[in-house]
Amino acid sequence: MARPPPSKSKVNILDLRPVRRLEREFREEGKDEEGTGDLGFVMSPGKEGGGYIAVPNTGRRFSEGDAKTNSRFSHASQASHSTSRRDTIRVQTAEELGVSLEEYRQQLAQAKLIGAMKFMQMGKVGIEPNSVYGAAVLMPQLARTAHWHRSFIPHVWNSFFYLFVCMFVHATMLIYVSKELHVMNLFAGQPYLCDFGADLPACTLDEQSERCVGPFGTPVTAPRLYSWSQWASRSFVRDSMAAIFPEQEEEIRKVADPGEYGVESYYCRLLCCFVFVISITQELDNIIKMMRLLYNIPNEDQPWFILGEEDEDDSDENMEKWLNEVEMKVAGMSRSWKMLNVFMVLIPKSLLWIMTASTGINFLMETGGIDDIIVNSVALGFLLQLDEIITDAMLSDEVNHLLDECKEFPLYQEGDLHTHGDQETLSKLQAWAPGHLQLLWEMIPKVMVFCSTLLYCLVMRYYTLHCVQVDGKWVSKDMHLPSSLSFSLANALSLRWFPVDAAEKPYWSMSS
């Protein structure tokens, strides 16, 4: 026999006698027609003290002779498609509110969806999956929880080893890109690109404008615009012919026009820089999540895996079943472990991100061709995926599985998730509604604003380091030959504080 649902009010035992009588009647009728079915209950609208009436959940229609009870089941017949006992209780509440059961269910769905979104905003923090940075944080904590069992030692060692390999390769590649821009290009006689050719459409129509002068003193127009390698080759041919035939040098320099060096599309270059900034925001988000993780978890050593739900049937025990029964989750770690992760994982990861952002923008701002800019903006994102590539290719399957299975640490209290009944859920709907200022704040596209601000800062950093303003136009600073080919990590991190040693006399200046 189905039991009546609990009620917050005290129910007299005498009130249940009609319910039991109706149950017997319905069961007897069910034997003749469809067999015994599950019974649901609704509170009687005309009975004081919280009495209940039975509602069949099978969707069976009553006969015309049941006129006394048909009126009581009018709302239940609307919900005959549902076999949920909750809905049989909600019929009474919906009737009191003057809405149908479907409308009442829709209000509940709205409240639960908005509440879930609020908790999503509070969020969770966890180990970065599919990354050597996440493995370097997770594996030592699992080994500590297991009292440094020998089975974990190789995984801990390999996680840190490949972490250092990843950081070394990432930093070295960035140093080589910076060396190309700040050393090798200078030995090739190349000035910084800055805004040479930025007004190309207007200069093609009117080449007499002062803003149309290229790095070598001639007008920059579309027919005369070349990449640096093309310009250098054309200039070499012209100078070689002038050296071989000195008596015809003036005529050769008039006929053999090497053109000018500049950017093909100023706005395409900015757009590709913006796309690159968007691609690196995910890595910045991972850094912020790691900072929040280390800040929010308790400052004490807690177990990072526990025995979860077990199958009552222990006749078929196997390793795959054991793995599913162990629950891995982010838990507390001591302050010493937190400091170790900060200095060995978080700070190097942050420095590499800063180097990638600044070097990537410098590299794109020094790219003149439209097709080259587009390809390079996509290719630079490869550096930030290096940790995932190493994790997939070099770390063991066990470590990859543990990274995927480790549960996140919630930034909210578990008790905040629970409500006692539909009415309490609906009552919180108004409290969850944002105020006017909060609504305006939430409407701001924060990621877009952040990316635009970051792009502005990185582009202005490029201009202030390598360019000067002349007549409202950014042109290259005087170019000095480096004293050697050396280029260190300190140079790559900050040319302002660690400049490259160079000769005093410039080999190129805009005035010349």
Coordinates of N, CA and C in Angstrom, one line a residue, residues 125-128 133-147 152 290 293-308 326-334 337-338 341 402-403 405-409:
V125 N 36.8 25.3 -8.2 CA 38.2 25.3 -8.6 C 38.8 23.9 -8.6
G126 N 39.6 23.6 -9.5 CA 40.1 22.2 -9.6 C 41.5 22.2 -10.3
I127 N 42.0 21.0 -10.4 CA 43.3 20.8 -11.1 C 43.1 20.9 -12.6
E128 N 44.0 21.6 -13.2 CA 44.0 21.8 -14.6 C 44.1 20.5 -15.3
Y133 N 51.1 21.0 -15.7 CA 51.0 21.9 -14.5 C 50.0 21.3 -13.5
G134 N 48.9 20.7 -14.0 CA 48.0 20.1 -13.1 C 48.6 18.8 -12.5
A135 N 49.3 18.0 -13.3 CA 49.9 16.8 -12.8 C 50.9 17.1 -11.7
A136 N 51.7 18.2 -11.8 CA 52.7 18.5 -10.8 C 52.0 18.9 -9.5
V137 N 50.8 19.4 -9.5 CA 50.1 19.7 -8.3 C 49.4 18.5 -7.7
L138 N 48.8 17.7 -8.6 CA 47.9 16.6 -8.2 C 48.7 15.4 -7.6
M139 N 49.7 14.9 -8.4 CA 50.4 13.7 -8.1 C 51.1 13.7 -6.7
P140 N 51.8 14.8 -6.3 CA 52.4 14.8 -4.9 C 51.3 14.6 -3.8
Q141 N 50.1 15.2 -4.0 CA 49.1 15.2 -3.0 C 48.5 13.8 -2.9
L142 N 48.4 13.1 -4.1 CA 47.9 11.7 -4.0 C 48.9 10.8 -3.3
A143 N 50.2 11.1 -3.7 CA 51.3 10.3 -3.0 C 51.3 10.5 -1.5
R144 N 51.1 11.8 -1.1 CA 51.1 12.1 0.3 C 50.0 11.4 1.0
T145 N 48.8 11.4 0.4 CA 47.6 10.7 1.0 C 47.9 9.3 1.1
A146 N 48.6 8.7 0.2 CA 49.0 7.2 0.2 C 50.2 7.0 1.0
H147 N 50.7 8.0 1.8 CA 51.8 7.8 2.7 C 53.1 7.5 1.9
F152 N 53.5 5.4 -6.2 CA 53.3 6.8 -6.7 C 54.6 7.5 -7.0
M290 N 44.3 28.5 -10.7 CA 45.3 27.9 -9.8 C 45.5 28.8 -8.6
L293 N 42.6 28.2 -6.4 CA 42.7 26.9 -5.8 C 43.6 26.9 -4.6
L294 N 44.8 27.5 -4.7 CA 45.8 27.5 -3.6 C 45.3 28.4 -2.5
Y295 N 44.5 29.4 -2.8 CA 44.1 30.3 -1.8 C 42.9 29.8 -1.0
N296 N 42.0 29.1 -1.7 CA 40.7 28.7 -1.1 C 40.7 27.4 -0.3
I297 N 41.6 26.4 -0.8 CA 41.5 25.1 -0.1 C 42.1 25.3 1.3
P298 N 41.7 24.4 2.3 CA 42.2 24.6 3.7 C 43.7 24.4 3.8
N299 N 44.3 25.1 4.8 CA 45.7 25.0 5.0 C 46.1 23.9 5.9
E300 N 45.6 22.7 5.6 CA 46.0 21.5 6.3 C 46.0 20.3 5.4
D301 N 46.8 19.3 5.7 CA 46.9 18.2 4.8 C 45.6 17.3 5.0
Q302 N 44.9 17.2 3.9 CA 43.7 16.4 3.9 C 43.8 15.3 2.9
P303 N 43.1 14.2 3.0 CA 43.1 13.2 2.0 C 42.6 13.6 0.7
W304 N 43.3 13.3 -0.4 CA 42.8 13.7 -1.8 C 42.1 12.5 -2.5
F305 N 42.0 11.4 -1.8 CA 41.1 10.3 -2.3 C 40.6 9.6 -1.1
I306 N 39.3 9.1 -1.3 CA 38.6 8.4 -0.3 C 37.9 7.2 -0.9
L307 N 37.4 6.3 -0.1 CA 36.6 5.2 -0.6 C 35.2 5.7 -0.8
G308 N 34.7 5.6 -2.0 CA 33.3 6.1 -2.3 C 32.3 5.0 -2.2
V326 N 36.9 4.4 -5.9 CA 37.8 5.4 -5.2 C 37.4 6.8 -5.8
E327 N 37.1 7.7 -4.9 CA 36.7 9.0 -5.2 C 37.9 10.0 -5.0
M328 N 38.4 10.6 -6.1 CA 39.5 11.6 -6.0 C 38.9 13.0 -6.0
K329 N 39.3 13.8 -5.2 CA 38.8 15.2 -5.1 C 39.9 16.1 -4.5
V330 N 39.8 17.4 -4.9 CA 40.7 18.4 -4.4 C 40.4 18.6 -2.9
A331 N 41.4 18.6 -2.1 CA 41.2 18.8 -0.7 C 42.3 19.8 -0.2
G332 N 42.4 19.9 1.1 CA 43.4 20.8 1.7 C 44.8 20.3 1.6
M333 N 45.7 21.3 1.6 CA 47.2 21.0 1.7 C 47.8 22.0 2.6
S334 N 48.9 21.6 3.2 CA 49.6 22.5 4.1 C 50.2 23.7 3.5
W337 N 53.3 23.0 1.3 CA 53.0 22.5 0.0 C 52.4 23.6 -0.9
K338 N 51.7 24.5 -0.4 CA 51.2 25.6 -1.1 C 52.3 26.5 -1.6
N341 N 54.1 24.8 -4.5 CA 53.4 24.9 -5.7 C 53.5 26.3 -6.3
L402 N 43.9 10.0 -13.8 CA 43.7 10.7 -12.5 C 43.4 12.1 -12.7
L403 N 44.0 12.8 -13.7 CA 43.8 14.2 -13.9 C 42.3 14.4 -14.3
E405 N 39.7 12.4 -13.6 CA 38.8 12.0 -12.6 C 38.8 12.8 -11.3
C406 N 39.8 13.7 -11.1 CA 39.8 14.4 -9.9 C 38.7 15.5 -9.8
K407 N 37.9 15.4 -8.8 CA 36.7 16.3 -8.7 C 37.2 17.7 -8.2
E408 N 36.4 18.7 -8.5 CA 36.8 20.1 -8.2 C 36.4 20.4 -6.7
F409 N 36.9 21.5 -6.3 CA 36.7 22.0 -4.9 C 35.6 23.1 -5.0

